[in-house]
Amino acid sequence: RATAFFNDLEGAIANVTLTQTPTLTIRQRQNSDSIRATGVEMEFDTRFATAFSFNAQLVLTSSHFRGSVATPALEGNSVPQVPVVQGGFGLTWADPNWFTAATQLRFSGEQYDDDLNTESFILNPYAVWDATVNRAITRGLNAFVAVENILDIEYDTARTPLRQIGWPRTVRFGARVSWQ
């Protein structure tokens, strides 16, 4: 599957930088005229055997401020926290008589964390590995265990002005109940 997109968002609201020092950034939510986002989303799924499948997703996005009469400093800048490339791929083994196991690798490219596209506020690219196993206990009841960020990678989620990081390795377990 593939989807191309071209979007113009008029009257977009952005966190516009008013002043900036090494220790303090003051922003205000303002209309920033328009944002243009173009790109393509691609998905691929295949089944190697009855119980074994592979999937992949890739999103390529170009998102920039346009026609910035109200905020001329933003003209042509990348929209914050929108990477050019992001996606993932995964493997799933599913046997209803035993269990289902899945693993995936999620990734995101470099992106700015501020409207001015300041080099010191770049969020670095990252990749995170996850896995999950679940088993049907009875009809309508499944038990599961999931591990996110298996390698405990430290990745950026914000940098304005203090660095914030994503979730560390996280283990969840529990049960899902469904009524049919």
Coordinates of N, CA, C and O in Angstrom, one line a residue:
R1 N 0.8 -1.2 0.0 CA 0.0 0.0 0.0 C 0.9 1.2 0.0 O 1.9 1.3 0.7
A2 N 0.5 2.3 -0.7 CA 1.2 3.5 -0.7 C 0.2 4.6 -0.8 O -0.8 4.5 -1.5
T3 N 0.4 5.7 -0.1 CA -0.4 6.9 -0.1 C 0.4 8.1 -0.2 O 1.3 8.3 0.6
A4 N 0.2 8.9 -1.2 CA 0.9 10.2 -1.3 C 0.0 11.3 -0.7 O -1.3 11.2 -0.8
F5 N 0.5 12.3 -0.1 CA -0.3 13.4 0.4 C 0.3 14.7 0.2 O 1.5 14.9 0.0
F6 N -0.6 15.7 0.1 CA -0.2 17.1 -0.1 C -1.2 17.9 0.7 O -2.4 17.9 0.4
N7 N -0.8 18.5 1.8 CA -1.7 19.2 2.7 C -1.2 20.7 2.9 O 0.0 20.9 3.1
D8 N -2.1 21.6 2.8 CA -1.9 23.0 3.2 C -2.8 23.3 4.4 O -4.0 23.2 4.3
L9 N -2.2 23.6 5.5 CA -2.9 24.0 6.7 C -2.9 25.5 6.9 O -1.8 26.0 7.2
E10 N -4.0 26.1 6.7 CA -4.1 27.6 6.8 C -4.3 28.0 8.3 O -5.1 27.3 9.0
G11 N -3.7 29.1 8.7 CA -3.9 29.6 10.1 C -3.4 28.6 11.1 O -4.0 28.5 12.2
A12 N -2.3 27.9 10.8 CA -1.8 27.0 11.8 C -1.3 27.7 13.1 O -0.9 28.8 13.0
I13 N -1.5 27.0 14.2 CA -1.0 27.6 15.4 C 0.3 26.9 15.8 O 0.4 25.7 15.8
A14 N 1.3 27.7 16.1 CA 2.6 27.2 16.4 C 3.1 27.8 17.7 O 2.7 28.9 18.1
N15 N 4.1 27.2 18.4 CA 4.8 27.8 19.5 C 5.9 28.6 18.9 O 6.9 28.2 18.5
V16 N 5.7 30.0 18.8 CA 6.6 30.9 18.2 C 7.6 31.4 19.2 O 7.1 31.9 20.3
T17 N 8.8 31.4 18.9 CA 9.9 31.9 19.8 C 9.9 33.4 19.8 O 10.0 34.0 18.8
L18 N 9.7 34.0 21.0 CA 9.8 35.4 21.2 C 11.2 35.9 21.6 O 11.7 36.8 21.0
T19 N 11.8 35.2 22.5 CA 13.2 35.5 22.9 C 13.8 34.2 23.3 O 13.2 33.2 23.7
Q20 N 15.2 34.2 23.2 CA 15.9 32.9 23.4 C 17.3 33.3 24.0 O 18.0 34.1 23.4
T21 N 17.6 32.7 25.1 CA 19.0 32.8 25.7 C 19.4 31.3 25.9 O 18.6 30.4 25.8
P22 N 20.7 31.1 26.3 CA 21.1 29.8 26.6 C 20.4 29.1 27.7 O 20.3 27.8 27.7
T23 N 19.8 29.8 28.6 CA 19.1 29.2 29.7 C 17.6 29.4 29.7 O 16.9 28.8 30.5
L24 N 17.1 30.3 28.8 CA 15.6 30.6 28.8 C 15.1 30.8 27.4 O 15.7 31.6 26.7
T25 N 14.0 30.1 27.1 CA 13.3 30.3 25.8 C 11.9 30.7 26.1 O 11.2 30.0 26.9
I26 N 11.5 31.8 25.6 CA 10.1 32.3 25.8 C 9.4 32.1 24.4 O 9.8 32.6 23.4
R27 N 8.3 31.3 24.5 CA 7.4 31.1 23.3 C 6.0 31.5 23.6 O 5.6 31.5 24.7
Q28 N 5.3 31.8 22.5 CA 3.9 32.1 22.6 C 3.2 31.4 21.5 O 3.6 31.3 20.4
R29 N 2.0 30.8 21.8 CA 1.2 30.2 20.8 C 0.6 31.3 19.9 O -0.1 32.2 20.4
Q30 N 0.9 31.2 18.6 CA 0.4 32.2 17.7 C 0.0 31.6 16.4 O 0.5 30.5 16.0
N31 N -0.8 32.3 15.6 CA -1.1 31.8 14.2 C 0.2 32.0 13.4 O 0.8 33.1 13.5
S32 N 0.5 31.1 12.6 CA 1.8 31.2 11.8 C 1.5 31.1 10.3 O 2.3 30.6 9.6
D33 N 0.3 31.6 9.9 CA -0.1 31.5 8.5 C -0.3 30.1 8.0 O -1.2 29.5 8.5
S34 N 0.6 29.5 7.2 CA 0.3 28.2 6.7 C 1.4 27.2 6.8 O 2.6 27.6 6.9
I35 N 1.1 26.0 6.9 CA 2.1 24.9 6.9 C 1.8 24.0 5.7 O 0.6 23.6 5.5
R36 N 2.8 23.6 5.0 CA 2.6 22.7 3.8 C 3.3 21.4 4.2 O 4.5 21.4 4.5
A37 N 2.6 20.3 4.1 CA 3.2 19.0 4.4 C 2.9 18.1 3.1 O 1.8 18.0 2.7
T38 N 4.0 17.6 2.6 CA 3.9 16.7 1.5 C 4.7 15.4 1.8 O 5.6 15.5 2.6
G39 N 4.3 14.3 1.2 CA 5.0 13.1 1.4 C 4.3 11.9 0.9 O 3.4 11.9 0.2
V40 N 4.9 10.8 1.4 CA 4.3 9.5 1.0 C 4.4 8.5 2.2 O 5.4 8.6 3.0
E41 N 3.4 7.7 2.4 CA 3.3 6.7 3.4 C 3.3 5.3 2.6 O 2.5 5.2 1.7
M42 N 4.1 4.4 3.0 CA 4.2 3.1 2.4 C 4.1 2.0 3.4 O 4.7 2.1 4.5
E43 N 3.3 1.0 3.1 CA 3.2 -0.2 4.0 C 3.4 -1.5 3.2 O 2.9 -1.5 2.0
F44 N 4.0 -2.5 3.8 CA 4.2 -3.7 3.1 C 3.9 -4.8 4.1 O 4.4 -4.8 5.2
D45 N 3.1 -5.8 3.7 CA 2.9 -7.0 4.5 C 3.0 -8.2 3.6 O 2.6 -8.2 2.5
T46 N 3.6 -9.3 4.2 CA 3.7 -10.5 3.5 C 3.7 -11.7 4.5 O 4.1 -11.5 5.6
R47 N 3.2 -12.8 4.0 CA 3.1 -14.0 4.9 C 4.0 -15.0 4.3 O 3.8 -15.4 3.2
F48 N 5.1 -15.4 5.0 CA 6.0 -16.4 4.6 C 5.5 -17.8 4.7 O 5.8 -18.7 3.9
A49 N 4.7 -18.0 5.7 CA 4.1 -19.3 6.0 C 2.8 -19.0 6.7 O 2.5 -17.9 7.0
T50 N 2.0 -20.0 7.0 CA 0.7 -19.8 7.6 C 0.8 -19.0 8.9 O 0.0 -18.2 9.2
A51 N 1.9 -19.3 9.7 CA 2.0 -18.7 11.0 C 3.0 -17.5 11.0 O 3.2 -16.9 12.0
F52 N 3.8 -17.3 10.0 CA 4.9 -16.4 10.0 C 4.7 -15.2 9.0 O 4.5 -15.5 7.8
S53 N 4.7 -14.0 9.5 CA 4.5 -12.8 8.6 C 5.5 -11.7 8.9 O 6.1 -11.6 10.0
F54 N 5.7 -10.8 7.9 CA 6.6 -9.7 8.0 C 5.8 -8.4 7.6 O 5.0 -8.5 6.6
N55 N 6.1 -7.3 8.2 CA 5.5 -6.1 7.8 C 6.5 -4.9 7.9 O 7.4 -5.0 8.7
A56 N 6.3 -3.9 7.1 CA 7.2 -2.7 7.2 C 6.3 -1.5 6.8 O 5.4 -1.6 6.1
Q57 N 6.7 -0.4 7.4 CA 6.1 0.9 7.2 C 7.2 2.0 7.0 O 8.2 1.9 7.7
L58 N 7.0 2.9 6.1 CA 7.9 4.0 5.9 C 7.1 5.3 5.6 O 6.2 5.2 4.8
V59 N 7.4 6.3 6.3 CA 6.7 7.6 6.0 C 7.8 8.6 5.7 O 8.8 8.8 6.5
L60 N 7.7 9.3 4.6 CA 8.6 10.4 4.2 C 7.8 11.6 4.1 O 6.8 11.7 3.4
T61 N 8.2 12.6 4.9 CA 7.4 13.9 5.0 C 8.3 15.1 4.8 O 9.4 15.2 5.4
S62 N 7.8 16.1 4.1 CA 8.4 17.4 4.0 C 7.4 18.4 4.5 O 6.3 18.5 3.9
S63 N 7.6 19.0 5.7 CA 6.6 19.8 6.3 C 7.3 21.2 6.7 O 8.2 21.2 7.5
H64 N 6.8 22.3 6.1 CA 7.5 23.6 6.2 C 6.4 24.7 6.4 O 5.3 24.6 5.9
F65 N 6.9 25.7 7.1 CA 6.1 26.9 7.2 C 6.1 27.7 5.9 O 7.1 27.8 5.3
R66 N 4.9 28.2 5.4 CA 4.8 28.9 4.2 C 4.0 30.1 4.3 O 3.1 30.2 5.2
G67 N 4.3 31.1 3.5 CA 3.5 32.4 3.5 C 3.5 33.0 4.8 O 2.4 33.6 5.2
S68 N 4.6 33.0 5.5 CA 4.6 33.5 6.9 C 4.6 35.0 7.0 O 5.7 35.6 7.4
V69 N 3.5 35.7 6.7 CA 3.4 37.1 6.8 C 3.4 37.5 8.3 O 4.0 38.4 8.8
A70 N 2.6 36.7 9.1 CA 2.4 37.0 10.5 C 3.7 36.7 11.3 O 4.0 37.3 12.3
T71 N 4.4 35.7 10.8 CA 5.7 35.2 11.5 C 6.8 35.0 10.5 O 7.1 33.9 10.2
P72 N 7.3 36.1 9.9 CA 8.3 36.0 8.8 C 9.6 35.2 9.2 O 10.2 34.6 8.3
A73 N 9.9 35.1 10.5 CA 11.1 34.4 10.9 C 11.0 32.9 10.6 O 11.9 32.1 10.6
L74 N 9.7 32.4 10.5 CA 9.5 31.0 10.3 C 9.4 30.6 8.8 O 9.5 29.4 8.5
E75 N 9.4 31.5 7.9 CA 9.2 31.2 6.5 C 10.3 30.1 6.0 O 11.5 30.3 6.2
G76 N 9.8 29.0 5.5 CA 10.6 28.0 4.9 C 11.2 27.0 6.0 O 11.8 26.0 5.6
N77 N 11.0 27.3 7.3 CA 11.6 26.4 8.3 C 10.8 25.1 8.4 O 9.6 25.1 8.1
S78 N 11.4 24.1 8.8 CA 10.8 22.8 9.1 C 9.9 23.0 10.3 O 10.2 23.7 11.2
V79 N 8.7 22.3 10.2 CA 7.8 22.2 11.3 C 8.5 21.4 12.5 O 9.0 20.3 12.2
P80 N 8.5 21.9 13.7 CA 9.1 21.2 14.8 C 8.5 19.8 15.0 O 7.3 19.6 14.8
Q81 N 9.3 18.9 15.4 CA 9.0 17.5 15.7 C 8.3 16.7 14.6 O 7.5 15.8 14.8
V82 N 8.7 17.1 13.3 CA 8.2 16.3 12.2 C 9.4 15.8 11.4 O 10.1 16.6 10.7
P83 N 9.8 14.6 11.6 CA 11.0 14.0 11.0 C 10.7 13.8 9.5 O 9.6 13.6 9.1
V84 N 11.8 13.9 8.7 CA 11.7 13.6 7.3 C 11.4 12.1 7.0 O 10.6 11.8 6.1
V85 N 11.9 11.3 7.8 CA 11.7 9.8 7.7 C 11.4 9.2 9.0 O 12.0 9.6 10.1
Q86 N 10.4 8.3 9.0 CA 10.1 7.5 10.2 C 9.4 6.2 9.7 O 8.9 6.1 8.6
G87 N 9.5 5.2 10.6 CA 8.8 4.0 10.2 C 9.2 2.8 11.1 O 9.5 3.0 12.2
G88 N 9.1 1.6 10.6 CA 9.3 0.5 11.3 C 9.1 -0.8 10.5 O 8.6 -0.8 9.4
F89 N 9.6 -1.9 11.1 CA 9.3 -3.2 10.5 C 9.2 -4.2 11.6 O 9.8 -4.0 12.7
G90 N 8.5 -5.3 11.3 CA 8.3 -6.3 12.3 C 8.1 -7.7 11.8 O 7.7 -7.9 10.6
L91 N 8.2 -8.7 12.7 CA 8.0 -10.1 12.4 C 6.9 -10.6 13.4 O 7.0 -10.2 14.6
T92 N 6.0 -11.4 12.9 CA 5.0 -12.0 13.8 C 4.9 -13.5 13.5 O 4.9 -13.9 12.3
W93 N 4.9 -14.3 14.6 CA 4.6 -15.7 14.5 C 3.3 -15.9 15.3 O 3.2 -15.6 16.5
A94 N 2.3 -16.5 14.6 CA 1.0 -16.7 15.3 C 0.5 -18.1 15.0 O 0.3 -18.5 13.9
D95 N 0.4 -18.8 16.1 CA -0.2 -20.1 16.1 C -1.3 -20.2 17.2 O -1.0 -20.2 18.4
P96 N -2.6 -20.1 16.8 CA -3.7 -20.0 17.8 C -3.7 -21.1 18.8 O -4.2 -21.0 19.9
N97 N -3.1 -22.3 18.5 CA -3.0 -23.4 19.4 C -1.9 -23.2 20.5 O -2.0 -23.8 21.5
W98 N -1.0 -22.3 20.2 CA 0.1 -22.1 21.2 C 0.1 -20.6 21.7 O -0.3 -20.4 22.8
F99 N 0.7 -19.7 20.9 CA 0.8 -18.3 21.3 C 1.1 -17.5 20.0 O 1.4 -18.0 18.9
T100 N 1.1 -16.2 20.2 CA 1.5 -15.3 19.2 C 2.7 -14.5 19.7 O 2.7 -14.0 20.9
A101 N 3.8 -14.4 18.9 CA 4.9 -13.6 19.3 C 5.2 -12.6 18.2 O 5.1 -12.9 17.0
A102 N 5.5 -11.4 18.6 CA 5.8 -10.3 17.6 C 7.0 -9.5 18.1 O 7.2 -9.3 19.3
T103 N 7.8 -9.0 17.1 CA 8.8 -8.1 17.4 C 8.8 -7.0 16.3 O 8.4 -7.3 15.2
Q104 N 9.2 -5.8 16.7 CA 9.3 -4.7 15.8 C 10.5 -3.8 16.1 O 10.9 -3.7 17.2
L105 N 10.9 -3.1 15.1 CA 11.9 -2.1 15.2 C 11.3 -0.8 14.7 O 10.8 -0.8 13.6
R106 N 11.2 0.2 15.6 CA 10.6 1.5 15.2 C 11.7 2.5 15.1 O 12.7 2.5 15.9
F107 N 11.7 3.4 14.1 CA 12.7 4.4 14.0 C 12.2 5.7 13.5 O 11.1 5.8 13.0
S108 N 13.0 6.8 13.8 CA 12.6 8.1 13.5 C 13.9 8.9 13.1 O 14.9 8.7 13.8
G109 N 13.8 9.7 12.1 CA 14.9 10.5 11.7 C 15.1 11.8 12.5 O 14.3 12.1 13.4
E110 N 16.1 12.5 12.2 CA 16.4 13.8 12.8 C 15.3 14.7 12.6 O 14.7 14.8 11.6
Q111 N 15.1 15.6 13.6 CA 14.0 16.6 13.6 C 14.3 17.8 14.5 O 15.1 17.6 15.4
Y112 N 13.8 18.9 14.2 CA 14.0 20.1 15.0 C 13.0 20.1 16.1 O 11.9 19.6 16.0
D113 N 13.4 20.7 17.3 CA 12.4 20.8 18.4 C 11.9 22.2 18.6 O 11.2 22.5 19.5
D114 N 12.3 23.1 17.7 CA 11.9 24.5 17.8 C 11.5 25.1 16.4 O 11.9 24.6 15.4
D115 N 10.8 26.1 16.5 CA 10.3 26.8 15.2 C 11.4 27.5 14.4 O 11.2 27.6 13.2
L116 N 12.5 27.9 15.1 CA 13.5 28.6 14.4 C 14.6 27.6 13.8 O 15.5 28.1 13.2
N117 N 14.4 26.3 14.0 CA 15.3 25.3 13.5 C 16.7 25.5 14.0 O 17.7 25.4 13.2
T118 N 16.9 25.7 15.3 CA 18.1 26.0 15.9 C 18.9 24.7 16.0 O 18.4 23.6 16.4
E119 N 20.2 24.7 15.6 CA 21.0 23.5 15.6 C 21.1 22.8 17.0 O 21.2 21.6 17.1
S120 N 21.1 23.6 18.0 CA 21.3 23.1 19.4 C 20.0 22.4 19.9 O 20.0 21.7 20.9
F121 N 18.9 22.5 19.1 CA 17.6 21.9 19.5 C 17.2 20.8 18.5 O 16.0 20.5 18.4
I122 N 18.2 20.1 17.9 CA 17.9 19.0 17.1 C 17.7 17.8 17.9 O 18.4 17.4 18.8
L123 N 16.6 17.0 17.6 CA 16.3 15.7 18.2 C 17.0 14.7 17.3 O 16.7 14.6 16.1
N124 N 17.9 13.9 17.8 CA 18.7 13.0 17.0 C 17.8 11.8 16.6 O 16.8 11.4 17.2
P125 N 18.2 11.2 15.5 CA 17.5 10.0 15.0 C 17.7 8.8 16.0 O 18.6 8.8 16.8
Y126 N 16.7 7.9 16.0 CA 16.8 6.8 16.9 C 16.1 5.6 16.3 O 15.3 5.7 15.4
A127 N 16.3 4.5 16.9 CA 15.6 3.2 16.6 C 15.4 2.5 18.0 O 16.2 2.5 18.8
V128 N 14.2 1.9 18.1 CA 13.8 1.2 19.3 C 13.2 -0.1 19.0 O 12.4 -0.2 18.1
W129 N 13.6 -1.1 19.7 CA 13.2 -2.5 19.5 C 12.2 -2.9 20.5 O 12.4 -2.7 21.7
D130 N 11.1 -3.5 20.1 CA 10.0 -3.9 21.0 C 9.6 -5.4 20.7 O 9.9 -5.9 19.6
A131 N 9.0 -6.1 21.7 CA 8.5 -7.4 21.5 C 7.3 -7.7 22.4 O 7.2 -7.1 23.4
T132 N 6.5 -8.6 21.9 CA 5.3 -9.0 22.7 C 5.0 -10.5 22.5 O 5.2 -11.0 21.4
V133 N 4.5 -11.1 23.5 CA 4.0 -12.5 23.4 C 2.6 -12.5 24.1 O 2.4 -12.0 25.1
N134 N 1.7 -13.2 23.4 CA 0.4 -13.4 24.0 C -0.2 -14.7 23.7 O 0.2 -15.4 22.8
R135 N -1.0 -15.2 24.6 CA -1.6 -16.5 24.5 C -3.1 -16.5 25.0 O -3.4 -15.8 26.0
A136 N -3.9 -17.2 24.2 CA -5.3 -17.3 24.6 C -5.4 -18.2 25.8 O -4.9 -19.3 25.8
I137 N -6.1 -17.8 26.8 CA -6.3 -18.6 28.0 C -7.7 -19.4 27.8 O -7.7 -20.6 28.0
T138 N -8.7 -18.6 27.5 CA -10.0 -19.2 27.2 C -10.6 -18.3 26.1 O -10.0 -17.2 25.8
R139 N -11.8 -18.6 25.6 CA -12.4 -17.8 24.6 C -12.7 -16.4 25.2 O -13.3 -16.3 26.2
G140 N -12.1 -15.3 24.6 CA -12.3 -14.0 25.0 C -11.3 -13.5 26.1 O -11.4 -12.4 26.6
L141 N -10.4 -14.4 26.5 CA -9.4 -14.0 27.5 C -8.0 -14.3 27.0 O -7.7 -15.5 26.7
N142 N -7.1 -13.3 26.9 CA -5.7 -13.5 26.5 C -4.8 -12.9 27.5 O -5.0 -11.8 28.1
A143 N -3.7 -13.6 27.8 CA -2.6 -13.1 28.6 C -1.5 -12.6 27.7 O -1.3 -13.1 26.7
F144 N -0.8 -11.6 28.2 CA 0.3 -11.0 27.4 C 1.4 -10.5 28.2 O 1.3 -10.2 29.4
V145 N 2.6 -10.4 27.6 CA 3.8 -9.8 28.2 C 4.4 -9.0 27.0 O 4.5 -9.5 25.9
A146 N 4.8 -7.7 27.3 CA 5.3 -6.9 26.2 C 6.6 -6.2 26.8 O 6.5 -5.8 28.0
V147 N 7.6 -6.0 26.0 CA 8.8 -5.3 26.4 C 9.0 -4.2 25.3 O 9.1 -4.6 24.1
E148 N 9.0 -3.0 25.7 CA 9.3 -1.9 24.8 C 10.7 -1.4 25.1 O 11.2 -1.4 26.2
N149 N 11.4 -0.9 24.0 CA 12.8 -0.4 24.2 C 13.7 -1.5 24.8 O 14.3 -1.2 25.8
I150 N 13.7 -2.7 24.2 CA 14.4 -3.8 24.8 C 15.9 -3.5 25.1 O 16.4 -3.8 26.2
L151 N 16.5 -2.7 24.2 CA 18.0 -2.4 24.4 C 18.2 -1.2 25.3 O 19.3 -0.7 25.5
D152 N 17.1 -0.6 25.9 CA 17.1 0.5 26.8 C 17.9 1.7 26.2 O 18.7 2.3 26.8
I153 N 17.5 2.0 24.9 CA 18.1 3.1 24.2 C 17.6 4.4 24.8 O 16.4 4.6 25.0
E154 N 18.5 5.4 25.0 CA 18.2 6.7 25.4 C 18.0 7.6 24.2 O 18.9 7.8 23.5
Y155 N 16.8 8.1 24.0 CA 16.5 8.9 22.8 C 15.8 10.1 23.1 O 15.1 10.2 24.1
D156 N 16.0 11.2 22.3 CA 15.4 12.5 22.5 C 13.9 12.6 22.3 O 13.5 12.1 21.3
T157 N 13.2 13.3 23.1 CA 11.8 13.6 22.9 C 11.6 15.1 22.9 O 10.6 15.6 22.4
A158 N 12.6 15.9 23.5 CA 12.5 17.3 23.5 C 13.9 17.9 23.9 O 14.7 17.2 24.5
R159 N 14.2 19.1 23.5 CA 15.4 19.8 23.8 C 15.3 21.3 24.0 O 16.2 22.0 23.9
T160 N 14.1 21.7 24.4 CA 14.0 23.2 24.4 C 13.6 23.7 25.8 O 12.4 23.7 26.2
P161 N 14.5 24.1 26.6 CA 16.0 24.1 26.4 C 16.6 22.8 27.1 O 17.7 22.5 26.8
L162 N 15.8 22.2 28.0 CA 16.4 21.0 28.6 C 16.1 19.7 27.8 O 15.0 19.5 27.3
R163 N 17.1 18.8 27.8 CA 16.9 17.6 27.1 C 15.9 16.7 27.8 O 16.0 16.5 29.1
Q164 N 14.9 16.1 27.1 CA 14.0 15.1 27.7 C 14.2 13.9 26.9 O 14.4 13.9 25.7
I165 N 14.0 12.7 27.5 CA 14.2 11.5 26.8 C 13.0 10.6 26.9 O 12.1 10.8 27.7
G166 N 12.9 9.6 25.9 CA 11.7 8.7 25.9 C 11.8 7.7 27.0 O 12.7 7.6 27.7
W167 N 10.8 6.8 27.0 CA 10.7 5.8 28.0 C 11.9 4.9 27.9 O 12.3 4.5 26.9
P168 N 12.4 4.5 29.1 CA 13.4 3.5 29.1 C 12.8 2.1 28.9 O 11.6 2.0 28.6
R169 N 13.6 1.0 29.0 CA 13.0 -0.3 28.8 C 11.8 -0.4 29.7 O 11.8 -0.1 30.9
T170 N 10.7 -0.9 29.2 CA 9.4 -1.0 29.9 C 8.8 -2.3 29.7 O 8.7 -2.8 28.5
V171 N 8.5 -3.0 30.8 CA 7.8 -4.3 30.7 C 6.4 -4.2 31.2 O 6.1 -3.6 32.2
R172 N 5.5 -4.7 30.3 CA 4.1 -4.7 30.7 C 3.6 -6.1 30.6 O 4.0 -6.9 29.8
F173 N 2.7 -6.5 31.5 CA 2.0 -7.8 31.4 C 0.6 -7.7 31.9 O 0.3 -6.8 32.6
G174 N -0.3 -8.5 31.4 CA -1.6 -8.4 31.8 C -2.5 -9.4 31.1 O -2.1 -10.4 30.5
A175 N -3.8 -9.0 31.0 CA -4.8 -9.8 30.4 C -5.7 -8.9 29.6 O -6.0 -7.8 30.0
R176 N -6.2 -9.4 28.4 CA -7.2 -8.7 27.6 C -8.5 -9.5 27.6 O -8.4 -10.7 27.4
V177 N -9.5 -8.8 27.8 CA -10.8 -9.5 27.8 C -11.6 -8.9 26.7 O -11.7 -7.7 26.5
S178 N -12.3 -9.8 25.9 CA -13.1 -9.3 24.8 C -14.5 -10.0 24.9 O -14.5 -11.2 25.2
W179 N -15.5 -9.3 24.6 CA -16.9 -9.9 24.5 C -17.3 -10.0 23.1 O -17.1 -9.1 22.3
Q180 N -17.8 -11.2 22.7 CA -18.2 -11.4 21.3 C -19.6 -11.8 21.2 O -20.2 -12.3 22.0

